[in-house]
XYZ file of C-alpha atoms in Angstrom:
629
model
C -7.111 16.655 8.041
C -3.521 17.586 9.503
C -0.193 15.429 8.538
C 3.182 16.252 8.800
C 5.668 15.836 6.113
C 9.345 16.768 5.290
C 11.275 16.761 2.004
C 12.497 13.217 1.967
C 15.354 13.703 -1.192
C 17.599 16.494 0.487
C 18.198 15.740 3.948
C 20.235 12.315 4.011
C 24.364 14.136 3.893
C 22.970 17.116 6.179
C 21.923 14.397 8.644
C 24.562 12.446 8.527
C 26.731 15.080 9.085
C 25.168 16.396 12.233
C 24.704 12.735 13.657
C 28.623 11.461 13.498
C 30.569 14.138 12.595
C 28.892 17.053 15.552
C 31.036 18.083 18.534
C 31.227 15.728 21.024
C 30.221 17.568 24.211
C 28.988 14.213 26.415
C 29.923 14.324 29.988
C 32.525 12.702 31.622
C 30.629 12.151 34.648
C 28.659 8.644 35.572
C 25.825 9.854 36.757
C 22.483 7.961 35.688
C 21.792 10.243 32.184
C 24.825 10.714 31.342
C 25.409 7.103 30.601
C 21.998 6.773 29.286
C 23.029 9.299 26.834
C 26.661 8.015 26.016
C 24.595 4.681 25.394
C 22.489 6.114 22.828
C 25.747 7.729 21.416
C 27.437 4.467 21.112
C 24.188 3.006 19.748
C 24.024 5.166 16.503
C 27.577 4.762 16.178
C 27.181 1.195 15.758
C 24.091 1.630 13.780
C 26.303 3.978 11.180
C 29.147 1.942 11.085
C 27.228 -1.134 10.227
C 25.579 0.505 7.537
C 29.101 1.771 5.810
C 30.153 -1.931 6.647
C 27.020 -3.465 4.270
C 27.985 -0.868 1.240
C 31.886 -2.225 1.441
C 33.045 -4.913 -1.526
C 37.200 -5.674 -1.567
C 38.415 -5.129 -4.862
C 40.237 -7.623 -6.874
C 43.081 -6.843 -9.556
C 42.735 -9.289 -11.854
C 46.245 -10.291 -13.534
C 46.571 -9.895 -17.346
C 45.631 -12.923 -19.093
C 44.469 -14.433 -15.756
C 42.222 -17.619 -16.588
C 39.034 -18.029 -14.603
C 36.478 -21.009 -15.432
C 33.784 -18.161 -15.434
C 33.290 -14.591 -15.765
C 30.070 -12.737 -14.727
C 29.868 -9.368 -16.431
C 28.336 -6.981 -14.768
C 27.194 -6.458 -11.209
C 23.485 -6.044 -10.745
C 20.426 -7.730 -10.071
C 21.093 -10.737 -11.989
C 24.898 -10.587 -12.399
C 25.579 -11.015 -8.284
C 23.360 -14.125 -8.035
C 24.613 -15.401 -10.781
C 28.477 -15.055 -9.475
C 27.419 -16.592 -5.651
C 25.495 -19.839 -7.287
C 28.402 -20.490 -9.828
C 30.739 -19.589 -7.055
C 28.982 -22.706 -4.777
C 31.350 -25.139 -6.560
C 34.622 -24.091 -4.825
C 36.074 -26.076 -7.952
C 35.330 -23.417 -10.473
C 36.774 -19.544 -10.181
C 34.563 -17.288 -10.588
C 35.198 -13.506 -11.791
C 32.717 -10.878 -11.531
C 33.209 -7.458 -13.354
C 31.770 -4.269 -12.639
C 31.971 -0.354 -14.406
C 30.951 0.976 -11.026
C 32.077 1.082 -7.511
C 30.378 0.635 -3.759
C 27.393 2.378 -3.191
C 27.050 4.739 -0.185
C 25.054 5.514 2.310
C 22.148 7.212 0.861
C 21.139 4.226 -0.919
C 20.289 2.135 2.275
C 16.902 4.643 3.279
C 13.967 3.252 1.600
C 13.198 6.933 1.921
C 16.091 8.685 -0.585
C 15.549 5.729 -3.363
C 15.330 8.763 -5.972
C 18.781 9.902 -5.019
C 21.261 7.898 -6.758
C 19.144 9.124 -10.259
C 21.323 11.272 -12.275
C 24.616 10.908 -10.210
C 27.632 8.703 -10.641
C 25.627 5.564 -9.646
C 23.256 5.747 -12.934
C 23.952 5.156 -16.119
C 21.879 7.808 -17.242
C 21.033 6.676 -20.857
C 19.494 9.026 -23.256
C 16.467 8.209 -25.415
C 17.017 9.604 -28.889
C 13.867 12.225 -29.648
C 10.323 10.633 -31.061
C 7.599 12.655 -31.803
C 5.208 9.935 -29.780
C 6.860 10.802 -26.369
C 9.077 12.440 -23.859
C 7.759 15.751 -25.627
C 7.741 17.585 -22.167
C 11.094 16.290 -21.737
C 14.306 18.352 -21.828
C 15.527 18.197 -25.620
C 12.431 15.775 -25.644
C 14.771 12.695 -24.762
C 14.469 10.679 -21.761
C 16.421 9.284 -19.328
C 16.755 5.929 -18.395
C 18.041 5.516 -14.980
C 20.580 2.216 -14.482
C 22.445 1.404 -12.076
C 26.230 1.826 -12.309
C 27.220 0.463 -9.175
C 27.973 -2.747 -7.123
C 24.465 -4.449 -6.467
C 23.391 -2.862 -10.481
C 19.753 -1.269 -10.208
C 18.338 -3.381 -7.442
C 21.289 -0.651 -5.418
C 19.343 2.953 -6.952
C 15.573 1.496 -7.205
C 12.317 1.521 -5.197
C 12.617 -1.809 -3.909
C 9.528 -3.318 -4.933
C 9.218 -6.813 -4.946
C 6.297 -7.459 -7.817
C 6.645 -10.934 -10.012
C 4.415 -10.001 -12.297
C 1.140 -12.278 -13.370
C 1.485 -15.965 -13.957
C 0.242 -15.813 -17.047
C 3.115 -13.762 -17.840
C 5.631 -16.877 -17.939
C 3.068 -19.132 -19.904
C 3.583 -16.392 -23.259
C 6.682 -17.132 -22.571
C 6.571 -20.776 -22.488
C 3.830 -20.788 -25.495
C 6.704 -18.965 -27.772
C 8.654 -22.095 -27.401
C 10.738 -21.043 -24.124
C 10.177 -24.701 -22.936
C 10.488 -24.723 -19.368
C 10.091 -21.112 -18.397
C 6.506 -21.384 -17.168
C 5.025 -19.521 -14.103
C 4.702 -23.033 -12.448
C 8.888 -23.380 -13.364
C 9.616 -19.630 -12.436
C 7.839 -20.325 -9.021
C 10.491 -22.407 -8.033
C 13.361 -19.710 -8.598
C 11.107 -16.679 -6.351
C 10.697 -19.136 -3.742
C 14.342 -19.997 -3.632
C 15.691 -16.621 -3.431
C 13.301 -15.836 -0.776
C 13.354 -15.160 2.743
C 9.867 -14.005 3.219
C 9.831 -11.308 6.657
C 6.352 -9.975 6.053
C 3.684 -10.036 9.100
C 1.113 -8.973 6.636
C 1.648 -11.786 4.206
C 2.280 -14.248 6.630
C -1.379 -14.232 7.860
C -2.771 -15.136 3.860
C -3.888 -18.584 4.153
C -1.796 -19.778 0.981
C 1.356 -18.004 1.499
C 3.431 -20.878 1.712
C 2.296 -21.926 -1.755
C 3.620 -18.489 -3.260
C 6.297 -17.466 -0.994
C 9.968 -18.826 0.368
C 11.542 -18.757 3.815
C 15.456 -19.180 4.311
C 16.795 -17.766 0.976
C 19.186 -14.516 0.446
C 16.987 -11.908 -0.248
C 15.242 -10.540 2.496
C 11.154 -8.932 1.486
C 9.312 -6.906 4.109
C 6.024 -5.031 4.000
C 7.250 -1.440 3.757
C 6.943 0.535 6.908
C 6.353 4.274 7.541
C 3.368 6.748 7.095
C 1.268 4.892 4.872
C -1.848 5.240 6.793
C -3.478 9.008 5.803
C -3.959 8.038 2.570
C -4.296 4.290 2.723
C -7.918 5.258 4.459
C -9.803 7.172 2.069
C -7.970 5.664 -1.212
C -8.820 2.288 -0.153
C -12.647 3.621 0.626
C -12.432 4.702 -3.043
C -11.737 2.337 -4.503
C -14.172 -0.240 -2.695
C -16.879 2.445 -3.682
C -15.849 1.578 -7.425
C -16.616 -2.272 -6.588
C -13.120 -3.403 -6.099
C -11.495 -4.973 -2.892
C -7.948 -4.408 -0.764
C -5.696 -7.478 -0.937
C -3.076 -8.591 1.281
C -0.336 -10.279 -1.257
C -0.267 -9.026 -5.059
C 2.552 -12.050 -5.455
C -0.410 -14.375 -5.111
C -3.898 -12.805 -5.451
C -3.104 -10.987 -9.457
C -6.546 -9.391 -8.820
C -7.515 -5.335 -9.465
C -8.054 -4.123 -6.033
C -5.581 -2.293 -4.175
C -2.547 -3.549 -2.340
C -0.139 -2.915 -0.033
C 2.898 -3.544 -1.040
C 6.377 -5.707 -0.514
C 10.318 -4.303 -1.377
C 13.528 -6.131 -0.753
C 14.527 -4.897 2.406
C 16.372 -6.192 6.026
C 15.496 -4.563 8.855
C 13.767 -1.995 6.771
C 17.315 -1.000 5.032
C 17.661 -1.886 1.345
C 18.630 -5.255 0.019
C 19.615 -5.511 -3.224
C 21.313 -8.726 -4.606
C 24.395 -7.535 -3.913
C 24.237 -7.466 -0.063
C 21.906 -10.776 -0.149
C 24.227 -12.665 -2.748
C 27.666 -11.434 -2.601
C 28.490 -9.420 0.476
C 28.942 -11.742 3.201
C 29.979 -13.815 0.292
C 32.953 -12.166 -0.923
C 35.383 -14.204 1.769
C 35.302 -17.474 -0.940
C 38.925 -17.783 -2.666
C 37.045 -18.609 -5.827
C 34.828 -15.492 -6.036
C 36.574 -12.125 -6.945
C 35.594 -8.850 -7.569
C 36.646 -6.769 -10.076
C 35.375 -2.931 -9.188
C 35.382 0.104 -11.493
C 35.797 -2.147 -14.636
C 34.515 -1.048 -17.730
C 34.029 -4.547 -20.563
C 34.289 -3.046 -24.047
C 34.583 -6.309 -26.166
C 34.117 -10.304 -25.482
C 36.772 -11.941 -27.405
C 35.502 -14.726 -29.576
C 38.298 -16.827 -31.873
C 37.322 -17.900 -35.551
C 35.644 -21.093 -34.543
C 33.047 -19.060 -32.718
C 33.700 -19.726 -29.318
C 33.899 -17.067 -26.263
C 37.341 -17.108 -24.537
C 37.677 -14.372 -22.692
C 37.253 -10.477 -22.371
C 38.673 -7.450 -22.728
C 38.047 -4.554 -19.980
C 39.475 -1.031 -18.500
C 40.334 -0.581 -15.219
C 42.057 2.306 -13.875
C 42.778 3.684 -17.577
C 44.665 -0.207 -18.511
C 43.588 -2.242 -21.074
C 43.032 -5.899 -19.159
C 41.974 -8.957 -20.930
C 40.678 -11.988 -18.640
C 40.057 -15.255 -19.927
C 37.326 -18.158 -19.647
C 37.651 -21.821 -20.169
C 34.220 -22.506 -19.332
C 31.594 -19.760 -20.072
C 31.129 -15.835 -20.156
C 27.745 -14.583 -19.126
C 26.660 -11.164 -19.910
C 24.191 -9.634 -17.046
C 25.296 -6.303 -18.036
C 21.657 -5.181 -18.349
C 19.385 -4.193 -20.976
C 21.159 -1.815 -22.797
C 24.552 -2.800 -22.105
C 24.255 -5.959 -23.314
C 23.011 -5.529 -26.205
C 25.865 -2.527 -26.820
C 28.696 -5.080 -26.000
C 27.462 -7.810 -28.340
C 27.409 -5.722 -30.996
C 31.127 -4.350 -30.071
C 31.912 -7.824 -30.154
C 30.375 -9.016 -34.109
C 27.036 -10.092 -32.696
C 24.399 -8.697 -33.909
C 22.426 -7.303 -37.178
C 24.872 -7.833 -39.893
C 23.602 -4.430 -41.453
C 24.421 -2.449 -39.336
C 27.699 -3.996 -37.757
C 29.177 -3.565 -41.003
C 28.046 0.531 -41.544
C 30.319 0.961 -38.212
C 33.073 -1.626 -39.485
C 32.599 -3.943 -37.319
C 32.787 -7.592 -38.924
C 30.147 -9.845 -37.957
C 30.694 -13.199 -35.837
C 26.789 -14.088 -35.979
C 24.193 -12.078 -37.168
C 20.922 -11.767 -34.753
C 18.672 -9.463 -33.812
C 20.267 -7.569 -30.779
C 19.035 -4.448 -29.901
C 15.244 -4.905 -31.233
C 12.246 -5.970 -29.345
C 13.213 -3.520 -27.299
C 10.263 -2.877 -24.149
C 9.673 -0.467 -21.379
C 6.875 -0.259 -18.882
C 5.193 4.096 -19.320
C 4.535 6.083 -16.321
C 1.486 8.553 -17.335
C 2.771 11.532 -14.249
C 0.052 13.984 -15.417
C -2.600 13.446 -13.107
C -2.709 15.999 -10.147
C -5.511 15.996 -7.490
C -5.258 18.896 -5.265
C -6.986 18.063 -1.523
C -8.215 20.386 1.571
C -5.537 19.212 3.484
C -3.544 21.272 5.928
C 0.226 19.484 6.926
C 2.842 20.383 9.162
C 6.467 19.493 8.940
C 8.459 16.523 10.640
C 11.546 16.717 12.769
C 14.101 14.975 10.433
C 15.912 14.480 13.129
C 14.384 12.345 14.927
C 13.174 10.647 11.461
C 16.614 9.648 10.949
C 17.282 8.575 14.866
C 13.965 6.502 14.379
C 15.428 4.666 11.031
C 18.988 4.473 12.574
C 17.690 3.054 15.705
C 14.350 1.412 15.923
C 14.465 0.842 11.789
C 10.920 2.403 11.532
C 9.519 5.752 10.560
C 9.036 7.734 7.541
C 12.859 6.898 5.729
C 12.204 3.598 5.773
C 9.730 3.586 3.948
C 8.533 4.564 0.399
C 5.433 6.855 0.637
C 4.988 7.145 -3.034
C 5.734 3.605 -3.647
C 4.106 2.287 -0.501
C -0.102 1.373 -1.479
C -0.645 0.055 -5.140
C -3.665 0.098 -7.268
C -4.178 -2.438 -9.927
C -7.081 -2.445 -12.917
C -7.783 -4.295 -16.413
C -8.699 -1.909 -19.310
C -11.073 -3.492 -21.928
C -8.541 -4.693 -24.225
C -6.407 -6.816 -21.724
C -7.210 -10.180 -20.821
C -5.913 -9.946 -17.369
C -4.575 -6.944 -15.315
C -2.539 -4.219 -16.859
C -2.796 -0.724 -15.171
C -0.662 -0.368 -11.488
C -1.056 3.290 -9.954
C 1.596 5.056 -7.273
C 0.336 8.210 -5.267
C 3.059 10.843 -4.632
C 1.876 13.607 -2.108
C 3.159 17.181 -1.298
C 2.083 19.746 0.806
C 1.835 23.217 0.073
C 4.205 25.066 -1.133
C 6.712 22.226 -0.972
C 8.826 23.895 -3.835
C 12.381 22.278 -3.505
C 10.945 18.721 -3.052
C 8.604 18.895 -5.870
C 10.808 20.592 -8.137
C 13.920 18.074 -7.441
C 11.568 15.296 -7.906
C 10.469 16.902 -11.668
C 14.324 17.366 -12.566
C 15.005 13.882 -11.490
C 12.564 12.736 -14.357
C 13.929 15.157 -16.681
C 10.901 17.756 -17.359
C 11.546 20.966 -18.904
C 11.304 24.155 -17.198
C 7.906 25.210 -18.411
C 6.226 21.934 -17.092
C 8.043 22.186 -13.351
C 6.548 25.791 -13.480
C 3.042 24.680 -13.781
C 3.623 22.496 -11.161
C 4.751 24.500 -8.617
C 2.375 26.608 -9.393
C -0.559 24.751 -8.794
C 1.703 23.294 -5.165
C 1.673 26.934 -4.136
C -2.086 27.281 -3.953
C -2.877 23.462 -2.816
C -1.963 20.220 -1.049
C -1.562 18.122 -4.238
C -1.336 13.921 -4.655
C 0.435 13.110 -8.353
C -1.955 9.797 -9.512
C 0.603 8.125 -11.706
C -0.693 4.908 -13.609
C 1.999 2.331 -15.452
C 0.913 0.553 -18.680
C 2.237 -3.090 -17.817
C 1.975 -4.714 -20.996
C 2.386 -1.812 -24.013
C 2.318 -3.204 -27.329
C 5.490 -0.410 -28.466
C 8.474 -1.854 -29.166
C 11.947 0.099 -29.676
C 15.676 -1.021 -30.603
C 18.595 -0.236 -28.785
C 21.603 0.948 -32.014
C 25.257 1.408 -31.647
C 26.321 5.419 -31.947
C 30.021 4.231 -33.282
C 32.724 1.364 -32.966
C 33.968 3.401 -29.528
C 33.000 1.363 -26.525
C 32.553 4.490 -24.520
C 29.487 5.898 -26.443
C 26.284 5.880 -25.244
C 24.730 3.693 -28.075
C 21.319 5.065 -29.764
C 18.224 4.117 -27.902
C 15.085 4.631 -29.568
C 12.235 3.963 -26.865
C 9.336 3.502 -29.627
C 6.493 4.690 -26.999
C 3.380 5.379 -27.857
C 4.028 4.226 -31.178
C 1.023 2.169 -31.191
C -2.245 3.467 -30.397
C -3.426 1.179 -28.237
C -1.020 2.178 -25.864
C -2.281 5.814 -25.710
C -6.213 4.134 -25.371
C -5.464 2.166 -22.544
C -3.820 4.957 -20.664
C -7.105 7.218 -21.871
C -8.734 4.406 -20.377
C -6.625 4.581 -17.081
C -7.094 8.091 -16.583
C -10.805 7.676 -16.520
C -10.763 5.049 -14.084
C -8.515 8.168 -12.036
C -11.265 10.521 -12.748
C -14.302 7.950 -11.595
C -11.928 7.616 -8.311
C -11.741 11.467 -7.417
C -15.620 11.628 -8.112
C -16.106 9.126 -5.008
C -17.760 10.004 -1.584
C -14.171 9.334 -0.048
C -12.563 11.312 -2.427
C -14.830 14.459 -2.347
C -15.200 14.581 1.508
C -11.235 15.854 1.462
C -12.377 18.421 -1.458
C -10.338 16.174 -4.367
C -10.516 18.494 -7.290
C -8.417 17.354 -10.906
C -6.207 20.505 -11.210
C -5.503 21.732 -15.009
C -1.420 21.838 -15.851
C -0.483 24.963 -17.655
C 1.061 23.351 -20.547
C 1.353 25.805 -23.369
C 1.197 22.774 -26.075
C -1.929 21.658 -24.197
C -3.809 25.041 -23.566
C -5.733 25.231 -27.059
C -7.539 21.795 -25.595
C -10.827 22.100 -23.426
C -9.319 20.369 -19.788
C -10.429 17.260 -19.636
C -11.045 16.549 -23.360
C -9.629 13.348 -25.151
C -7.472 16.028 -26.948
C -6.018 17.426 -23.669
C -5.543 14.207 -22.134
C -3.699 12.790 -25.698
C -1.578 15.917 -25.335
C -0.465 15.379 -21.681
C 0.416 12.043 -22.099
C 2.867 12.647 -24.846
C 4.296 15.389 -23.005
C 4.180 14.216 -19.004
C 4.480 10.044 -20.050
C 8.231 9.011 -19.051
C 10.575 5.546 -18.855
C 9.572 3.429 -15.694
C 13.237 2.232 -16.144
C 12.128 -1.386 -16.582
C 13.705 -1.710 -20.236
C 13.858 -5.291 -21.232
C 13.654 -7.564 -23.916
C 17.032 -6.364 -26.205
C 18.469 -10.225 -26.416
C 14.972 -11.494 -26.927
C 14.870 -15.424 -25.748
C 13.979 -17.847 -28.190
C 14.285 -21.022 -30.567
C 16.545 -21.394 -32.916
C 13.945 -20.865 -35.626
C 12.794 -17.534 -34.603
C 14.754 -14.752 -36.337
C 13.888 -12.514 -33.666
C 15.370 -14.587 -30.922
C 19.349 -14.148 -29.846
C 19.623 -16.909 -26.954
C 17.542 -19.734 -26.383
C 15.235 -21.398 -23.844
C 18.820 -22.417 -22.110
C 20.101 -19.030 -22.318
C 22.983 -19.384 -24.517
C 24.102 -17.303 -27.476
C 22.859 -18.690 -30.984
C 25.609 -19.510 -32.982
C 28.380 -18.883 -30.126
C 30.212 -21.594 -27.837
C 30.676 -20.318 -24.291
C 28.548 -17.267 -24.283
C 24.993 -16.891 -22.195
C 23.057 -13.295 -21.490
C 21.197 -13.531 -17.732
C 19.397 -10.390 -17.468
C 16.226 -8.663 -18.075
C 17.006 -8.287 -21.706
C 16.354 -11.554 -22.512
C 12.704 -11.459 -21.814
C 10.463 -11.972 -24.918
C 7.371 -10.185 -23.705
C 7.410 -7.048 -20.477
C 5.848 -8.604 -17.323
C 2.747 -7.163 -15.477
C 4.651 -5.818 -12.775
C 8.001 -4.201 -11.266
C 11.351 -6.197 -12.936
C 13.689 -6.571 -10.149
C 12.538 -10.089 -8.792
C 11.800 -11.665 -12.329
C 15.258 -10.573 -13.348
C 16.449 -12.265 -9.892
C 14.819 -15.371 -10.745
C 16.554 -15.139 -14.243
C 19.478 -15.105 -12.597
C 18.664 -18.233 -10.470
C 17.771 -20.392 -13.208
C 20.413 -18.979 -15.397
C 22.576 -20.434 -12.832
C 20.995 -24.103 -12.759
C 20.791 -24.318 -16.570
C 24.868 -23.458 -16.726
C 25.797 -25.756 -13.428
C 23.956 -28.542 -15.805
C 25.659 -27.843 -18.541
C 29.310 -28.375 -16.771
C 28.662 -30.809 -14.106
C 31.188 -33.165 -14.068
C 33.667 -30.823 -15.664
């Protein structure tokens, strides 16, 4: 078999460059091609300018003690729908704060997701070292990518648009989060939704699952997905399980083709759905490159206002009706703590006096990628043009970059100890000798040198397809610590994975099911072989061994960057719990969290779209709470 291929991650300022900024050498004659081709000039001029147009957000200065009736901290997924629904009532003024600035280019092709990781648009948290992972990490700490930028994570991730499995929402609902159901939650995907996919169109009960009309835009991804779609899905039918159309509604194993948030195959993250052709309303402004180190609450306990940098100035903002923190995972939990909430403990070994004393920072959760699976193929590939690649995505919004490759076809599987699904796999191929591209991708994840050697080793000899599987529902848990009293530390994040051993048997379990898939008829007709990784803290095991496989997952496992679950959701009478089923604060007036940390329990499946319809129903719970103010 023959395909072409071309390093995706380091070709997007190179084209750019040669697209708008070349010599202009068109003709000044009219003759027939010459304005054919000063057509197609003008055309990808357009098509450029209206993608630095959609990256664009004006920038408000917000006024010292200026008085809004709300202020959105932070951004992202959940913060930008949260600002547009609040921002409905052109009664109320709406702030929205940000630590980052507009995105660029790069981050509207599907096919350079990766490379916003480890640049000024991430975050870039470090895990504090655990002997139970991240040993094949550098410093064995990993990264967790976030997004530091207008439009948060949904602006630097792969797009995907999984809700996770109803039964999901019912734990939550069964640990006393009344009205957070998958039957309630349904509602809040629909609404967002303006489903554009062909594919899922033609399912009989799509309507039932699925919204038309709403912001944010889903598509079937596009590109080259067909060369491996074949004899993957032939594999897996020859292990008794089917293809499906929609994983939103089917929550079967099988395989599956999937969905991202996309428009016109370009990415669309919350911020261009919810806030961009938005930002015109007089009550909605903008606050870019604005840091929030502390939420000032007065002695009664009540939220008034906050205090943030921007441009090196020390700016407080105030509230008369709510502040709600969608800062994220980790940075909410940070700021509450900066603030007094949080375990009295350890507030007071930093000096910081305590305002209400919950459990922020623990139940901490992350879905684990397990990237030490490599099937090597007799597969012979030739490279792509990337220019015409890009002229394809530019102009015709198809093609290779606007898609995902590795992100494209899903697998899904139950191990014996879940109830329900809990095992997704990705497939990431490289041609020989495709050294820069697999060694940028390794970096980007944060292995050490010795590791990215084996690798390339083994992609000098052979066409090679990574296998990665994701444990959905681990049973670790982590906390999320303070470093100091100084809001510009990174706090102390202590992942917990692996921690539990059931984690490490269902990924055992995982990469058997991997192993029973490369020893199918489909698989073996391309010469699949499982290639050996020359780890030197794995080389004493016999390859293929429990032992070996125990030993590669603690060294090649890494963050999926789904981290939720900091400002657990809860009653009252849970200790564990820091807002309840409403969202608010325990114990503070005038204070919610919207964001992914507030889930009690991971869900079986990607976290963008949940943490969207969060965000949605964060915003009907606080329009309740001040209609008719």
């Amino acid at each position: 078999m023959i395909i072409t291929f071309f390093p995706l991650s380091v070709l997007c300022g190179l084209l750019f460059f040669e697209l708008v900024s070349g010599k202009n050498c068109i003709t000044t004659q009219n003759d027939t091609g010459a304005v054919y081709i000063k057509r197609l000039q003008e055309a990808i001029d357009a098509a450029v300018c209206q993608l630095v147009d959609d990256i664009t957000y004006t920038d408000y200065d917000v006024a010292y003690g200026e008085e809004f009736d709300f202020i959105v901290i932070g951004a992202g997924s959940a913060g930008c729908v949260v600002a547009n629904r609040l921002s409905e009532n052109p009664e109320w003024r709406v702030l929205l704060l940000e630590a980052g600035g507009d995105p660029d280019i790069t981050s509207e092709f599907p096919g350079f997701y990766e490379d916003a990781i480890n640049t000024k648009f991430d975050w870039q948290f470090p895990t504090q070292p655990q002997p139970t992972n991240c040993q094949g990490m550098v410093n064995k700490s990993c990264t967790w990518a976030a997004g530091k930028v207008i439009g948060g994570s949904g602006t630097i991730n792969g797009m995907l648009y999984l809700r996770g499995n109803p039964k999901d929402y019912d734990h939550w609902e069964s640990l006393g989060n009344c009205g957070w159901s998958y039957k309630n939650m349904l509602h809040y995907f629909k609404k967002s939704e303006d489903l554009r996919s062909k594919e899922v169109h033609m399912h009989e009960e799509a309507w039932l699952y699925h919204g038309r009309g709403g912001y944010l835009k889903v598509e079937s991804y596009g590109g080259n997905k067909e060369f491996y779609k074949d004899f993957i899905s032939r594999g897996f039918s020859e292990l008794g399980l089917q293809s499906f159309t929609d994983i939103n509604a089917d929550h079967n194993e099988g395989l599956y083709v999937l969905q991202g948030t996309m428009h016109n195959s370009r990415r669309c993250s919350t911020a261009k759905a919810f806030i961009h052709r938005f930002q015109s309303r007089p009550n909605l402004k903008i606050s870019k490159n604005s840091l929030v180190v502390k939420i000032l609450i007065d002695k009664n306990k009540s939220a008034h206002g906050v205090q943030f940098i921007k441009r090196g100035k020390l700016i407080t903002a105030n509230a008369k009706k709510e502040i709600i923190m969608s800062a994220g995972t980790v940075n909410s939990a940070k700021l509450l703590m900066l603030s007094g909430v949080g375990p009295q403990e350890h507030l007071q070994d930093l000096g910081i006096k305590t305002v209400a004393d919950l459990k922020v920072g623990y139940n901490l959760q992350d879905h684990i990628i397990m990237r030490g699976f490599i099937v090597s193929f007799d597969i012979e590939a030739k490279p792509r043009d990337p220019i015409d690649e890009t002229f394809q995505f530019l102009y015709h919004s198809r093609g290779n970059l606007a898609s995902i490759y590795a992100l494209t076809l899903n697998g899904v599987i139950k191990t014996v100890q879940a109830t329900y699904p809990n095992v997704q796999y990705y497939y990431l191929y490289f041609p020989r000798n495709s050294t820069a591209s697999v060694e940028t991708t390794l970096r980007k994840v944060g292995y050490n040198d010795d590791i990215i050697k084996a690798i390339v080793d083994i992609n000098s000899r052979k066409f090679f397809m990574f296998i990665w599987c994701v444990l959905w529902r681990p049973a670790s848990r982590g906390r999320i610590l303070l470093k100091s009293s100084d809001p510009h530390d990174y706090p102390l994040i202590y992942p917990g994975y692996l921690s539990q051993e059931s984690d490490v048997t269902d990924l055992l379990e995982a990469i058997q099911f991997k192993n029973n898939l490369i020893n199918t008829e489909a698989m073996r007709n391309l010469g699949a072989k499982v290639e050996e990784i020359d780890i030197p803290a794995c080389n004493m095991f016999p390859f293929q061994s429990e032992l070996y496989w125990r030993c590669i997952i603690a060294q090649m496992s890494s963050p999926h960057y789904h981290q939720v679950g900091s400002c657990r959701m809860g009653p009252a009478e849970s200790k564990w719990s820091v807002v309840d089923p409403h969202l608010r604060v325990h114990d503070i007036k005038g204070l919610s969290v919207a964001d992914a940390s507030i889930m009690p329990t991971i869900i079986s499946g990607n976290t963008n779209s949940p943490v969207i319809a969060i965000a949605e129903k964060a915003s009907d719970l606080i329009k309740e709470r001040w209609a008719g103010f």
